[in-house]
Amino acid sequence: MESAIDTHLQCPRTLSRRVPDEYRPPFPIWVARVGRDVTAVVMGYFGVQYRGEERRAEAWATLRAITDGFALDDGPGGWDLTHHVDAQGYDTLIAAAYWRDTATYDRWLARPEVAGWWDAPERLSAGVGVFREILAPGVDRFETLYPFTEGLPGVGGVLDDVSDQVTEHAYWGAMRDRIPRSQTDRMSPDGELRAEGDPSGRVVVRGHENVALIRSGQDWTDTPPEERELYLGAIEPALADAMDFLRDRGQRIGCYSNRYVRNVDADGVPLDTTYAISYWRSLDLLERWAESHPSHLNVFVAFVSRARHVPSLRLYHEVAVIDAGSQYYEYVNCHAATGLLRDSVEQGQ
Ligand code: HEM
């Protein structure tokens, strides 16, 4: 057993953990490990937004143009495709892509094929919207959690190794305790989301200090029929309610955007994996929701009371708290409530 905080990221604490040093968790959890040469990773959500079946082919062609770009030199180390319908009824396709380090991402982004595609005037005249939400948390600013050690999804898929079993889990506050920076910093928010540009065309949103992002995933691919029935019949409905709550009423508790997405294959066929992509004003507000709001507690209880009966269900998450300068959000031709646009104020206001 070891700390979720890798040895090279440990430092003298000015803030204490929520549990005593002797604490031992009741079941095993692992975290992803990143090489000592890495200072920051990149998480990129590349989206296509469309309304109506008649736009579906154009939307998929647009998504393919984005993923073709991933195949260029310095492209992401891993990516997955998702679909969901947003609160305004727009279909959204997202390619979630991960780079192990920022230098590789920067080289990729600077390629004329990539930069030129995003900047092209055709993006503005298209029948679909596109967006990119790019976060580059330092290695001291994110954590992961997996009850398994093989085939890590999300950011874990591009990192270097898996830990031994870790101590910081199975208590409220454990997620914060796994983030190296929590040793010395509460990571409080400062500032506002600021939008610049033409609201009916291309808008860039600048993040504020310490925006929090969680990707929380569910994978029932390898569940036998009785486990699948239990997950889809008794646990997933509670999750869907929690996701609707955050999407539709999360704003007043600090949730900027919540998408409950389902993975699809390259032909758009749904896979048996889903995840939440959820942005928050702060880590505190995310923690408060997880720890005390009935919508998450219902999911939590629905799962914990049946955990023994769903051993093949794979749940995981990754949480990042990002400084203002390491976030970039751009929306082209998208509706005004897309992603972080909804809660941003116009520059100059
Ligand atoms: C089927 C879906 C879900 C289940 C069964 C579930 C269950 C759990 C469980 C058992 C924990 C404690 C893990 C540990 O420390 O060992 C946890 C923590 C947490 N969950 Fe969920 N959860 C689900 C979905 C979500 C979603 C979609 C979000 C956010 C959008 C979320 C946010 C959190 C957060 C932030 C924590 C960490 C709390 C802390 O350590 O302080 N969960 N959840």
Coordinates of C-alpha atoms and ligand atoms in Angstrom, one line a residue:
M1 CA 0.0 0.0 0.0
E2 CA 1.3 3.5 -0.9
S3 CA 0.1 7.1 -1.1
A4 CA -1.8 8.1 -4.2
I5 CA 0.6 11.0 -4.3
D6 CA 3.8 9.8 -6.1
T7 CA 7.0 10.1 -4.1
H8 CA 8.5 12.8 -6.3
L9 CA 5.3 14.9 -5.9
Q10 CA 5.2 14.7 -2.1
C11 CA 6.2 17.7 0.0
P12 CA 5.9 18.9 3.6
R13 CA 2.2 19.5 4.2
T14 CA 0.7 22.8 5.4
L15 CA -2.8 21.3 5.0
S16 CA -3.7 18.0 6.6
R17 CA -5.4 15.0 5.1
R18 CA -9.0 14.3 6.1
V19 CA -8.0 10.9 7.8
P20 CA -5.3 10.0 10.3
D21 CA -2.0 8.4 9.0
E22 CA -3.0 5.0 10.3
Y23 CA -6.1 4.9 8.0
R24 CA -6.4 1.8 5.8
P25 CA -9.2 1.6 3.2
P26 CA -11.6 -1.4 3.2
F27 CA -11.1 -2.4 -0.5
P28 CA -8.4 -1.9 -3.2
I29 CA -8.0 1.1 -5.5
W30 CA -5.2 2.1 -7.9
V31 CA -4.1 5.3 -9.5
A32 CA -2.2 6.1 -12.8
R33 CA 1.5 7.1 -12.5
V34 CA 3.2 9.6 -14.7
G35 CA 6.9 9.7 -15.5
R36 CA 9.1 12.1 -13.7
D37 CA 9.9 13.9 -17.0
V38 CA 6.3 15.1 -17.4
T39 CA 5.2 18.4 -15.9
A40 CA 1.7 18.7 -17.4
V41 CA -0.7 16.5 -19.4
V42 CA -3.3 17.6 -22.0
M43 CA -7.0 16.7 -21.9
G44 CA -8.9 17.8 -25.0
Y45 CA -12.6 17.6 -25.8
F46 CA -13.2 18.2 -29.5
G47 CA -17.0 18.6 -30.2
V48 CA -19.4 18.8 -33.1
Q49 CA -22.9 20.1 -32.5
Y50 CA -25.8 19.6 -34.8
R51 CA -29.6 19.6 -34.9
G52 CA -31.7 17.4 -37.0
E53 CA -31.1 14.1 -38.9
E54 CA -30.4 16.1 -42.1
R55 CA -27.2 17.4 -40.5
R56 CA -26.0 14.0 -39.2
A57 CA -23.8 13.2 -42.2
E58 CA -22.1 16.6 -42.1
A59 CA -21.5 16.2 -38.4
W60 CA -19.8 12.9 -38.8
A61 CA -17.7 14.2 -41.7
T62 CA -16.6 17.0 -39.4
L63 CA -15.8 14.7 -36.6
R64 CA -13.8 12.5 -39.0
A65 CA -11.8 15.6 -40.1
I66 CA -11.0 16.2 -36.4
T67 CA -9.9 12.6 -35.8
D68 CA -8.0 12.4 -39.1
G69 CA -6.0 15.2 -37.5
F70 CA -5.2 13.0 -34.5
A71 CA -3.3 10.6 -36.9
L72 CA -0.8 13.3 -37.7
D73 CA 2.7 13.4 -36.0
D74 CA 2.4 14.4 -32.3
G75 CA -1.3 13.5 -32.2
P76 CA -2.9 12.3 -29.0
G77 CA -1.7 9.1 -27.3
G78 CA -5.3 8.0 -26.9
W79 CA -8.8 9.1 -27.7
D80 CA -12.4 8.0 -27.6
L81 CA -15.7 9.0 -29.3
T82 CA -19.0 9.9 -27.6
H83 CA -22.5 11.0 -28.4
H84 CA -25.1 12.8 -26.3
V85 CA -28.1 15.1 -26.6
D86 CA -27.7 18.4 -24.7
A87 CA -30.3 20.3 -22.7
Q88 CA -31.2 22.3 -25.8
G89 CA -31.9 19.2 -27.8
Y90 CA -28.7 19.4 -29.9
D91 CA -26.9 16.2 -30.8
T92 CA -23.3 16.4 -29.8
L93 CA -20.3 14.2 -30.9
I94 CA -17.2 14.5 -28.9
A95 CA -13.7 13.1 -29.5
A96 CA -11.9 13.1 -26.1
A97 CA -8.2 13.1 -26.6
Y98 CA -5.2 12.9 -24.3
W99 CA -1.6 13.9 -24.6
R100 CA 1.0 12.7 -22.1
D101 CA 2.8 16.0 -22.2
T102 CA 2.2 19.6 -23.4
A103 CA 5.3 19.9 -25.7
T104 CA 3.8 17.1 -28.0
Y105 CA 0.4 18.8 -27.9
D106 CA 1.9 22.2 -28.7
R107 CA 3.8 20.8 -31.7
W108 CA 0.6 19.1 -32.9
L109 CA -1.5 22.2 -32.5
A110 CA 1.0 24.3 -34.4
R111 CA 0.8 22.0 -37.5
P112 CA -0.8 24.0 -40.4
E113 CA -3.3 21.1 -41.0
V114 CA -4.6 21.5 -37.4
A115 CA -4.4 25.2 -36.8
G116 CA -5.6 26.0 -40.3
W117 CA -8.6 23.7 -40.0
W118 CA -9.9 25.4 -36.8
D119 CA -9.2 28.9 -38.1
A120 CA -10.8 28.3 -41.5
P121 CA -13.8 30.5 -42.5
E122 CA -15.6 27.3 -43.5
R123 CA -16.1 26.6 -39.8
L124 CA -18.3 29.7 -39.6
S125 CA -20.4 28.9 -42.7
A126 CA -20.9 25.2 -41.8
G127 CA -24.3 23.6 -41.0
V128 CA -22.8 22.3 -37.7
G129 CA -21.0 23.9 -34.7
V130 CA -17.6 22.8 -33.5
F131 CA -15.9 23.4 -30.2
R132 CA -12.7 22.5 -28.4
E133 CA -12.2 22.5 -24.6
I134 CA -8.5 22.0 -23.8
L135 CA -7.1 21.6 -20.3
A136 CA -3.4 21.2 -19.5
P137 CA -3.3 20.4 -15.7
G138 CA 0.2 20.2 -14.1
V139 CA 1.0 16.8 -12.7
D140 CA 0.4 18.2 -9.2
R141 CA -3.2 19.2 -10.3
F142 CA -4.9 16.0 -11.1
E143 CA -5.8 12.6 -9.7
T144 CA -7.2 9.3 -11.0
L145 CA -9.1 6.4 -9.4
Y146 CA -9.5 2.9 -10.7
P147 CA -10.7 -0.3 -9.1
F148 CA -8.7 -2.2 -11.8
T149 CA -5.2 -2.0 -13.2
E150 CA -5.5 -3.0 -16.9
G151 CA -6.8 -0.9 -19.9
L152 CA -7.0 2.4 -18.1
P153 CA -9.5 4.7 -19.9
G154 CA -9.2 8.5 -20.2
V155 CA -6.0 10.2 -19.2
G156 CA -4.8 7.0 -17.5
G157 CA -4.5 5.4 -21.0
V158 CA -1.6 7.7 -22.0
L159 CA 0.3 7.7 -18.7
D160 CA 3.2 5.5 -17.8
D161 CA 2.3 3.1 -15.0
V162 CA -0.1 2.0 -12.4
S163 CA 0.5 2.4 -8.6
D164 CA 0.3 -0.2 -5.9
Q165 CA -2.9 -0.1 -3.9
V166 CA -3.4 3.4 -2.5
T167 CA -4.6 4.6 0.9
E168 CA -6.5 7.7 -0.1
H169 CA -10.0 6.5 -0.9
A170 CA -13.3 5.4 0.6
Y171 CA -13.8 8.5 2.6
W172 CA -15.3 11.9 1.6
G173 CA -12.3 14.2 0.9
A174 CA -10.2 11.4 -0.5
M175 CA -10.4 12.8 -4.0
R176 CA -8.8 16.0 -2.8
D177 CA -6.2 14.1 -0.8
R178 CA -5.1 12.3 -4.0
I179 CA -4.3 15.6 -5.7
P180 CA -0.6 16.5 -5.0
R181 CA -1.3 20.2 -4.8
S182 CA -3.8 19.7 -1.9
Q183 CA -0.8 19.2 0.4
T184 CA -0.3 23.0 0.4
D185 CA -3.1 24.7 -1.5
R186 CA -6.9 24.7 -1.0
M187 CA -7.1 25.4 -4.8
S188 CA -9.9 28.0 -4.3
P189 CA -11.4 29.7 -7.4
D190 CA -10.6 33.3 -8.4
G191 CA -12.1 35.3 -11.2
E192 CA -14.9 34.5 -13.7
L193 CA -15.3 32.8 -17.1
R194 CA -14.8 35.5 -19.7
A195 CA -16.1 35.2 -23.3
E196 CA -14.5 37.2 -26.2
G197 CA -15.6 37.2 -29.8
D198 CA -18.8 37.2 -31.8
P199 CA -21.6 35.3 -30.0
S200 CA -23.1 34.2 -33.2
G201 CA -19.8 33.1 -34.7
R202 CA -16.5 32.3 -33.0
V203 CA -16.2 32.8 -29.2
V204 CA -13.2 32.0 -27.0
V205 CA -13.8 31.6 -23.3
R206 CA -11.0 32.3 -20.8
G207 CA -11.1 30.2 -17.7
H208 CA -10.5 31.5 -14.2
E209 CA -8.2 30.1 -11.5
N210 CA -8.9 26.6 -10.3
V211 CA -11.8 25.5 -12.5
A212 CA -12.4 21.8 -11.6
L213 CA -13.2 19.1 -14.2
I214 CA -14.3 15.5 -13.5
R215 CA -14.5 12.7 -16.0
S216 CA -16.5 9.9 -14.1
G217 CA -16.9 6.7 -16.1
Q218 CA -19.0 3.6 -16.2
D219 CA -18.2 0.5 -18.2
W220 CA -20.5 -2.5 -18.3
T221 CA -19.0 -4.2 -21.4
D222 CA -17.9 -7.3 -19.7
T223 CA -20.8 -7.8 -17.3
P224 CA -22.7 -11.1 -17.5
P225 CA -26.5 -10.8 -17.9
E226 CA -27.5 -10.6 -14.2
E227 CA -24.9 -7.9 -13.5
R228 CA -25.9 -5.9 -16.5
E229 CA -29.5 -6.1 -15.4
L230 CA -28.6 -4.9 -12.0
Y231 CA -26.5 -2.0 -13.3
L232 CA -29.0 -0.9 -16.0
G233 CA -32.1 -1.5 -13.8
A234 CA -31.0 -0.3 -10.4
I235 CA -27.8 1.9 -10.6
E236 CA -27.9 3.6 -14.0
P237 CA -31.3 5.2 -13.5
A238 CA -30.0 6.9 -10.3
L239 CA -27.0 8.1 -12.3
A240 CA -29.2 9.4 -15.1
D241 CA -31.2 11.4 -12.6
A242 CA -28.0 12.8 -11.1
M243 CA -26.8 13.8 -14.5
D244 CA -30.1 15.4 -15.4
F245 CA -30.0 17.3 -12.2
L246 CA -26.5 18.7 -12.8
R247 CA -27.3 19.5 -16.5
D248 CA -30.5 21.3 -15.8
R249 CA -30.2 22.6 -12.2
G250 CA -26.4 22.4 -11.5
Q251 CA -25.8 26.1 -12.3
R252 CA -26.8 27.4 -8.9
I253 CA -24.5 25.0 -7.0
G254 CA -21.5 25.8 -9.1
C255 CA -21.7 23.2 -12.0
Y256 CA -20.8 25.1 -15.2
S257 CA -21.5 22.3 -17.5
N258 CA -22.5 18.6 -17.3
R259 CA -22.6 16.2 -20.1
Y260 CA -23.5 12.6 -19.7
V261 CA -22.0 11.0 -22.8
R262 CA -22.1 7.5 -24.3
N263 CA -19.2 6.1 -26.2
V264 CA -19.8 5.2 -29.8
D265 CA -17.7 3.4 -32.3
A266 CA -16.5 5.0 -35.6
D267 CA -19.9 4.2 -37.2
G268 CA -21.8 5.8 -34.4
V269 CA -22.9 2.5 -32.8
P270 CA -23.4 2.9 -29.0
L271 CA -20.9 1.0 -26.8
D272 CA -21.5 -0.1 -23.2
T273 CA -19.5 2.7 -21.7
T274 CA -20.6 6.1 -20.5
Y275 CA -19.1 9.0 -18.6
A276 CA -19.8 12.4 -17.2
I277 CA -17.8 15.4 -18.4
S278 CA -18.5 17.9 -15.6
Y279 CA -17.0 21.3 -15.1
W280 CA -17.2 23.1 -11.8
R281 CA -16.4 26.6 -10.5
S282 CA -14.3 24.9 -7.8
L283 CA -13.2 21.7 -6.3
D284 CA -15.0 22.6 -3.1
L285 CA -18.3 22.8 -4.9
L286 CA -17.8 19.5 -6.6
E287 CA -16.9 17.9 -3.3
R288 CA -19.9 19.4 -1.6
W289 CA -22.2 18.0 -4.3
A290 CA -20.6 14.5 -4.2
E291 CA -20.6 14.3 -0.4
S292 CA -24.1 15.8 0.4
H293 CA -26.4 16.1 -2.5
P294 CA -29.2 13.5 -2.7
S295 CA -28.6 13.0 -6.5
H296 CA -25.0 11.7 -6.0
L297 CA -25.8 10.0 -2.7
N298 CA -28.6 8.0 -4.4
V299 CA -26.1 6.7 -7.0
F300 CA -23.6 6.1 -4.3
V301 CA -26.0 4.0 -2.2
A302 CA -27.5 2.3 -5.3
F303 CA -24.0 1.1 -6.1
V304 CA -22.5 0.5 -2.6
S305 CA -25.5 -1.6 -1.5
R306 CA -25.0 -3.9 -4.6
A307 CA -21.3 -3.6 -5.2
R308 CA -20.7 -7.3 -4.3
H309 CA -23.2 -8.3 -7.0
V310 CA -21.6 -6.3 -9.9
P311 CA -17.9 -7.3 -9.7
S312 CA -17.5 -6.9 -13.5
L313 CA -18.7 -3.3 -13.6
R314 CA -15.8 -0.9 -14.1
L315 CA -16.2 2.5 -12.5
Y316 CA -13.4 5.1 -12.5
H317 CA -12.8 8.8 -12.5
E318 CA -10.2 11.5 -13.1
V319 CA -10.4 15.0 -11.5
A320 CA -8.3 18.0 -12.5
V321 CA -8.1 21.5 -11.0
I322 CA -6.7 23.9 -13.6
D323 CA -5.0 27.2 -13.4
A324 CA -6.4 30.0 -15.6
G325 CA -3.6 30.0 -18.1
S326 CA -3.9 26.3 -18.8
Q327 CA -7.5 26.3 -20.1
Y328 CA -8.7 27.2 -23.6
Y329 CA -12.3 26.9 -24.7
E330 CA -13.4 27.8 -28.2
Y331 CA -16.9 27.6 -29.7
V332 CA -17.6 28.2 -33.4
N333 CA -21.2 28.3 -34.6
C334 CA -22.5 26.8 -31.4
H335 CA -25.6 27.8 -29.4
A336 CA -25.2 30.2 -26.5
A337 CA -25.6 27.6 -23.7
T338 CA -22.9 25.3 -25.0
G339 CA -20.3 24.1 -22.5
L340 CA -18.7 26.9 -20.6
L341 CA -20.3 29.6 -22.7
R342 CA -23.5 29.5 -20.7
D343 CA -21.9 30.8 -17.5
S344 CA -19.3 33.1 -19.0
V345 CA -19.6 36.9 -18.9
E346 CA -18.7 39.0 -22.0
Q347 CA -15.3 40.5 -21.9
G348 CA -15.6 44.2 -20.9
Q349 CA -18.8 43.7 -18.8
Ligands
HEM1 C1 -22.5 4.9 -11.5 C2 -22.1 6.1 -11.2 C3 -21.4 6.5 -9.9 C4 -21.2 5.8 -8.7 C5 -21.6 4.3 -8.5 C6 -20.5 6.6 -7.8 C7 -20.0 6.2 -6.6 C8 -19.0 6.8 -5.9 C9 -18.2 6.2 -4.8 C10 -18.4 4.7 -4.3 C11 -17.3 7.1 -4.4 C12 -16.2 6.9 -3.3 C13 -15.0 6.3 -4.0 C14 -13.8 6.1 -3.1 O1 -13.2 7.0 -2.6 O2 -13.5 4.9 -2.9 C15 -17.5 8.3 -5.2 C16 -16.8 9.4 -5.1 C17 -17.0 10.5 -5.9 N1 -17.9 10.7 -6.9 FE1 -19.2 9.3 -7.5 N2 -20.2 7.8 -8.4 C18 -20.8 7.8 -9.6 C19 -20.8 8.8 -10.5 C20 -20.3 10.1 -10.3 C21 -20.4 11.2 -11.2 C22 -21.0 11.2 -12.5 C23 -19.7 12.3 -10.5 C24 -19.5 13.7 -11.0 C25 -20.1 14.2 -12.0 C26 -19.2 11.8 -9.3 C27 -18.5 12.5 -8.4 C28 -17.8 12.0 -7.4 C29 -16.7 12.6 -6.6 C30 -16.2 14.1 -6.9 C31 -16.2 11.7 -5.7 C32 -15.1 12.0 -4.7 C33 -15.5 12.4 -3.4 C34 -14.4 12.6 -2.4 O3 -13.5 11.7 -2.4 O4 -14.4 13.5 -1.7 N3 -19.6 10.5 -9.1 N4 -18.6 8.1 -6.1

